[in-house]
CSV table of C-alpha atoms and ligand atoms in Angstrom, one decimal:
chain,number,residue,atom,x,y,z
A,1,UNK,CA,-12.9,-3.7,-16.0
A,2,UNK,CA,-12.1,-3.6,-12.1
A,3,UNK,CA,-10.0,-0.7,-11.1
A,4,UNK,CA,-7.2,-0.4,-8.6
A,5,UNK,CA,-6.5,2.8,-7.1
A,6,UNK,CA,-2.9,2.9,-5.3
A,7,UNK,CA,-2.4,5.4,-2.4
A,8,UNK,CA,1.6,6.5,-1.7
A,9,UNK,CA,3.6,9.1,0.3
A,10,UNK,CA,6.9,8.3,-1.0
A,11,UNK,CA,9.0,6.4,-3.5
A,12,UNK,CA,6.2,4.3,-4.9
A,13,UNK,CA,8.6,1.1,-5.5
A,14,UNK,CA,5.7,-1.1,-4.5
A,15,UNK,CA,3.4,0.9,-6.8
A,16,UNK,CA,5.9,0.8,-9.7
A,17,UNK,CA,6.4,-3.2,-8.9
A,18,UNK,CA,2.6,-3.6,-9.3
A,19,UNK,CA,2.2,-1.6,-12.2
A,20,UNK,CA,4.9,-3.4,-14.2
A,21,UNK,CA,3.6,-6.8,-12.7
A,22,UNK,CA,0.4,-6.0,-14.0
A,23,UNK,CA,1.8,-5.1,-17.5
A,24,UNK,CA,3.8,-8.2,-17.7
A,25,UNK,CA,1.4,-10.4,-16.7
A,26,UNK,CA,-1.4,-8.4,-18.7
A,27,UNK,CA,-4.0,-8.3,-16.1
A,28,UNK,CA,-6.6,-6.4,-18.3
A,29,UNK,CA,-6.7,-9.5,-20.3
A,30,UNK,CA,-5.8,-12.3,-17.5
A,31,UNK,CA,-7.9,-10.7,-14.6
A,32,UNK,CA,-10.0,-7.8,-16.1
A,33,UNK,CA,-8.1,-5.3,-14.0
A,34,UNK,CA,-6.0,-2.5,-14.3
A,35,UNK,CA,-4.2,0.4,-12.1
A,36,UNK,CA,-6.6,3.3,-12.5
A,37,UNK,CA,-5.0,5.8,-10.5
A,38,UNK,CA,-2.1,6.8,-8.1
A,39,UNK,CA,-2.7,9.0,-5.0
A,40,UNK,CA,-0.3,10.6,-3.2
A,41,UNK,CA,-0.7,12.9,0.1
A,42,UNK,CA,2.7,14.3,-0.6
A,43,UNK,CA,3.4,16.5,-3.8
A,44,UNK,CA,7.1,15.5,-4.0
A,45,UNK,CA,6.5,11.5,-3.9
A,46,UNK,CA,9.0,10.3,-6.1
A,47,UNK,CA,6.3,7.6,-7.2
A,48,UNK,CA,4.3,10.3,-9.1
A,49,UNK,CA,7.1,10.6,-11.7
A,50,UNK,CA,6.7,7.1,-12.7
A,51,UNK,CA,3.3,6.8,-12.8
A,52,UNK,CA,2.7,10.0,-14.9
A,53,UNK,CA,5.7,8.3,-17.3
A,54,UNK,CA,3.3,5.2,-17.4
A,55,UNK,CA,0.5,7.0,-18.4
A,56,UNK,CA,-1.4,6.3,-15.6
A,57,UNK,CA,-3.9,9.2,-13.8
A,58,UNK,CA,-2.3,11.0,-10.8
A,59,UNK,CA,-3.4,12.9,-7.9
A,60,UNK,CA,-2.1,14.9,-5.1
A,61,UNK,CA,-4.0,15.4,-1.8
A,62,UNK,CA,-2.3,17.4,0.5
A,63,UNK,CA,-3.3,16.0,4.2
A,64,UNK,CA,-1.7,19.3,5.8
A,65,UNK,CA,-4.6,21.5,3.7
A,66,UNK,CA,-7.3,19.7,6.0
A,67,UNK,CA,-8.6,20.7,9.6
A,68,UNK,CA,-9.6,16.8,10.5
A,69,UNK,CA,-8.5,13.1,9.4
A,70,UNK,CA,-12.2,13.1,8.8
A,71,UNK,CA,-12.2,15.7,6.2
A,72,UNK,CA,-9.0,14.5,4.4
A,73,UNK,CA,-10.2,10.9,4.3
A,74,UNK,CA,-13.8,12.0,3.0
A,75,UNK,CA,-11.9,14.2,0.0
A,76,UNK,CA,-9.9,11.0,-0.5
A,77,UNK,CA,-12.8,8.6,-0.8
A,78,UNK,CA,-14.2,11.6,-3.3
A,79,UNK,CA,-11.3,11.3,-5.7
A,80,UNK,CA,-11.1,7.6,-5.4
A,81,UNK,CA,-15.0,7.0,-6.1
A,82,UNK,CA,-14.1,9.7,-9.2
A,83,UNK,CA,-11.9,6.7,-10.9
A,84,UNK,CA,-14.6,4.2,-10.9
A,85,UNK,CA,-17.0,4.2,-13.7
A,86,UNK,CA,-20.2,2.9,-12.1
A,87,UNK,CA,-19.8,2.1,-8.6
A,88,UNK,CA,-16.5,2.2,-6.1
A,89,UNK,CA,-13.2,0.8,-7.5
A,90,UNK,CA,-12.8,-2.6,-6.9
A,91,UNK,CA,-9.6,-2.5,-4.9
A,92,UNK,CA,-7.6,0.4,-3.1
A,93,UNK,CA,-3.8,-0.7,-2.3
A,94,UNK,CA,-1.9,1.1,0.2
A,95,UNK,CA,1.7,1.1,-0.8
A,96,UNK,CA,3.8,3.2,1.4
A,97,UNK,CA,1.5,5.2,2.6
A,98,UNK,CA,1.8,7.2,5.7
A,99,UNK,CA,-1.8,8.7,7.1
A,100,UNK,CA,-3.5,6.6,9.4
A,101,UNK,CA,-7.3,6.3,8.0
A,102,UNK,CA,-10.4,6.6,9.7
A,103,UNK,CA,-12.8,4.1,10.3
A,104,UNK,CA,-15.2,5.6,8.1
A,105,UNK,CA,-12.9,5.3,5.4
A,106,UNK,CA,-11.9,1.8,5.9
A,107,UNK,CA,-15.7,0.6,6.3
A,108,UNK,CA,-16.5,2.2,3.0
A,109,UNK,CA,-13.9,-0.3,1.2
A,110,UNK,CA,-14.2,-3.2,3.7
A,111,UNK,CA,-12.7,-6.3,2.0
A,112,UNK,CA,-11.1,-3.9,-1.1
A,113,UNK,CA,-8.5,-2.0,1.3
A,114,UNK,CA,-5.3,-3.6,1.7
A,115,UNK,CA,-1.7,-2.5,3.2
A,116,UNK,CA,1.9,-3.8,3.0
A,117,UNK,CA,3.5,-3.7,6.4
A,118,UNK,CA,7.5,-3.6,6.5
A,119,UNK,CA,7.2,-6.2,9.5
A,120,UNK,CA,5.8,-9.9,10.3
A,121,UNK,CA,2.8,-9.2,11.8
A,122,UNK,CA,1.1,-9.4,14.6
A,123,UNK,CA,5.3,-8.4,15.5
A,124,UNK,CA,5.9,-4.5,15.1
A,125,UNK,CA,2.8,-2.9,14.4
A,126,UNK,CA,3.4,0.9,13.5
A,127,UNK,CA,6.5,2.8,12.8
A,128,UNK,CA,10.2,2.2,12.7
A,129,UNK,CA,9.6,-1.7,12.2
A,130,UNK,CA,13.2,-2.2,11.1
A,131,UNK,CA,15.1,-0.7,14.0
A,132,UNK,CA,13.1,-2.2,16.4
A,133,UNK,CA,13.2,-5.6,14.9
A,134,UNK,CA,17.0,-4.8,15.1
A,135,UNK,CA,17.0,-4.1,18.6
A,136,UNK,CA,14.8,-7.0,19.6
A,137,UNK,CA,17.5,-9.4,18.4
A,138,UNK,CA,15.4,-10.7,15.8
A,139,UNK,CA,17.3,-13.3,13.4
A,140,UNK,CA,14.5,-13.0,11.1
A,141,UNK,CA,12.5,-10.1,9.9
A,142,UNK,CA,9.9,-9.2,7.0
A,143,UNK,CA,7.0,-8.2,5.7
A,144,UNK,CA,3.1,-8.4,5.6
A,145,UNK,CA,0.3,-8.0,3.0
A,146,UNK,CA,-3.1,-7.4,4.9
A,147,UNK,CA,-6.5,-6.3,4.9
A,148,UNK,CA,-7.0,-2.7,6.4
A,149,UNK,CA,-9.3,-2.4,9.2
A,150,UNK,CA,-10.0,0.2,11.8
A,151,UNK,CA,-7.5,-1.0,13.9
A,152,UNK,CA,-3.9,-0.6,12.9
A,153,UNK,CA,-2.0,-3.1,10.9
A,154,UNK,CA,-4.4,-5.8,12.6
A,155,UNK,CA,-6.4,-6.9,9.3
A,156,UNK,CA,-6.9,-10.6,7.8
A,157,UNK,CA,-3.2,-11.7,6.7
A,158,UNK,CA,-3.0,-12.2,3.1
A,159,UNK,CA,0.8,-13.0,2.3
A,160,UNK,CA,3.9,-12.6,4.3
A,161,UNK,CA,7.8,-12.9,3.2
A,162,UNK,CA,10.8,-13.5,5.6
A,163,UNK,CA,14.5,-12.0,5.0
A,164,UNK,CA,17.4,-13.0,7.6
A,165,UNK,CA,18.7,-10.0,9.7
A,166,UNK,CA,22.3,-10.1,9.3
A,167,UNK,CA,25.4,-9.8,11.6
A,168,UNK,CA,26.0,-5.9,12.2
A,169,UNK,CA,22.6,-4.7,10.1
A,170,UNK,CA,21.4,-1.3,9.7
A,171,UNK,CA,17.5,-0.4,9.6
A,172,UNK,CA,18.4,0.6,6.2
A,173,UNK,CA,20.1,-2.6,4.9
A,174,UNK,CA,17.5,-4.2,6.5
A,175,UNK,CA,14.7,-2.1,5.0
A,176,UNK,CA,16.4,-2.7,1.7
A,177,UNK,CA,16.3,-6.4,2.0
A,178,UNK,CA,12.8,-6.4,3.1
A,179,UNK,CA,11.7,-4.0,0.3
A,180,UNK,CA,13.1,-6.5,-2.3
A,181,UNK,CA,10.8,-9.2,-0.8
A,182,UNK,CA,7.7,-6.9,-0.8
A,183,UNK,CA,8.1,-6.2,-4.7
A,184,UNK,CA,7.7,-9.9,-5.1
A,185,UNK,CA,4.9,-10.6,-2.5
A,186,UNK,CA,2.8,-7.7,-2.9
A,187,UNK,CA,1.7,-7.9,-6.8
A,188,UNK,CA,1.0,-11.7,-6.2
A,189,UNK,CA,-1.2,-11.1,-3.3
A,190,UNK,CA,-3.0,-8.5,-5.1
A,191,UNK,CA,-3.4,-10.9,-8.3
A,192,UNK,CA,-4.7,-13.5,-5.7
A,193,UNK,CA,-7.0,-11.4,-4.2
A,194,UNK,CA,-8.5,-9.6,-7.7
A,195,UNK,CA,-9.6,-13.6,-8.6
A,196,UNK,CA,-11.9,-13.6,-5.5
A,197,UNK,CA,-13.3,-10.2,-5.9
B,201,NHR,N1,-5.1,2.8,8.6
B,201,NHR,C1,-6.0,1.9,9.4
B,201,NHR,N2,-7.2,2.5,9.6
B,201,NHR,N3,-5.1,0.6,9.2
B,201,NHR,C2,-4.5,0.5,9.2
B,201,NHR,O1,-3.9,-0.6,9.2
B,201,NHR,C3,-3.3,1.1,8.2
B,201,NHR,C4,-4.0,2.7,8.0
B,201,NHR,C5,-3.4,3.7,7.5
B,201,NHR,C6,-1.8,3.1,7.0
B,201,NHR,C7,-0.1,1.7,6.6
B,201,NHR,C8,1.0,1.5,7.8
B,201,NHR,C9,2.0,0.7,8.0
B,201,NHR,O2,1.7,-0.4,7.2
B,201,NHR,C10,-1.3,2.0,6.9
B,201,NHR,C11,-2.1,0.7,7.7
B,201,NHR,C12,1.1,5.2,8.7
B,201,NHR,C13,1.3,5.2,10.2
B,201,NHR,C14,1.4,6.7,10.8
B,201,NHR,O3,1.4,6.6,12.2
B,201,NHR,C15,1.0,3.9,11.0
B,201,NHR,C16,1.1,2.7,9.9
B,201,NHR,C17,0.9,2.8,8.8
B,201,NHR,C18,1.0,4.0,8.2
B,201,NHR,N4,1.2,8.0,10.5
B,201,NHR,C19,1.4,9.0,10.9
B,201,NHR,C20,-0.1,9.7,11.2
B,201,NHR,O4,-0.4,10.4,12.0
B,201,NHR,C21,2.1,10.1,10.3
B,201,NHR,C22,3.4,9.6,10.2
B,201,NHR,C23,4.2,10.2,8.8
B,201,NHR,O5,3.5,11.3,8.4
B,201,NHR,O6,5.4,9.7,8.5
B,201,NHR,O7,-1.2,9.3,10.2
B,201,NHR,O8,2.8,1.0,8.8
B,202,GAR,C1,7.8,0.1,2.2
B,202,GAR,O1,9.0,-0.7,2.7
B,202,GAR,C2,6.6,-0.3,3.0
B,202,GAR,O2,6.2,-1.3,3.5
B,202,GAR,C3,6.8,0.9,4.1
B,202,GAR,O3,7.1,1.6,3.1
B,202,GAR,C4,8.0,1.5,2.3
B,202,GAR,C5,7.4,2.2,0.8
B,202,GAR,O4,8.1,2.1,-0.3
B,202,GAR,N1,5.2,0.9,4.5
B,202,GAR,C6,5.0,1.5,5.5
B,202,GAR,O5,6.3,1.8,6.6
B,202,GAR,C7,3.8,1.7,6.0
B,202,GAR,N2,3.8,2.3,7.3
B,202,GAR,P1,7.8,2.6,-1.4
B,202,GAR,O6,6.9,3.8,-1.4
B,202,GAR,O7,9.2,2.2,-2.5
B,202,GAR,O8,6.7,1.5,-2.1
């Protein structure tokens, strides 16, 4: 069975969309894959509640308990690798995970580490993407699923979704419109990737 480990920091709605799609489309049968664990760097991440309700293994790894990014990432890799029977898990999925990962971590999971970023990359890497798109006068915004590399938000683009920016949009309104697109394209992009792994 190909194991999927999902990393979250907050609401976890993308994680929930992936879990629901895996159930609905019987990924265990059709793709030989399952969501093995959900790991959060924040103990109060709402997404942990949904994951527990689904009977998925959950773990919390508080980054503030570590002296350096390298030490946090080493502990995170150990935790991830625990959820794999034989070697390393097939796929590590960042879903609203808010810690930048070190090159050592990224290289360990090269080709098996993906992220969803709430902008049309290469535009608006980093944070506050929705307000920046509004401020720039963009008429369209969107979301990108990409491979994670050492350089932030720069890996190979796997999928994108586009939404209009409406007159008088706030960052919150745009974020909600983008998020509904995220829930459609992220599970689809992961299913596609699983077929090639
Ligand atoms: N790590 C690498 N190496 N490469 C990427 O492309 C990554 C990554 C880790 C996370 C998600 C990302 C996004 O989609 C992601 C992509 C957090 C920050 C950030 O600045 C930036 C980008 C992303 C996630 N985080 C602060 C930090 O110091 C903390 C901010 C906070 O806690 O709120 O790590 O946009
Ligand atoms: C999503 O919009 C995701 O693209 C974004 O945070 C939200 C998480 O929502 N990710 C980032 O901004 C990464 N820096 P969720 O927790 O409900 O999936």
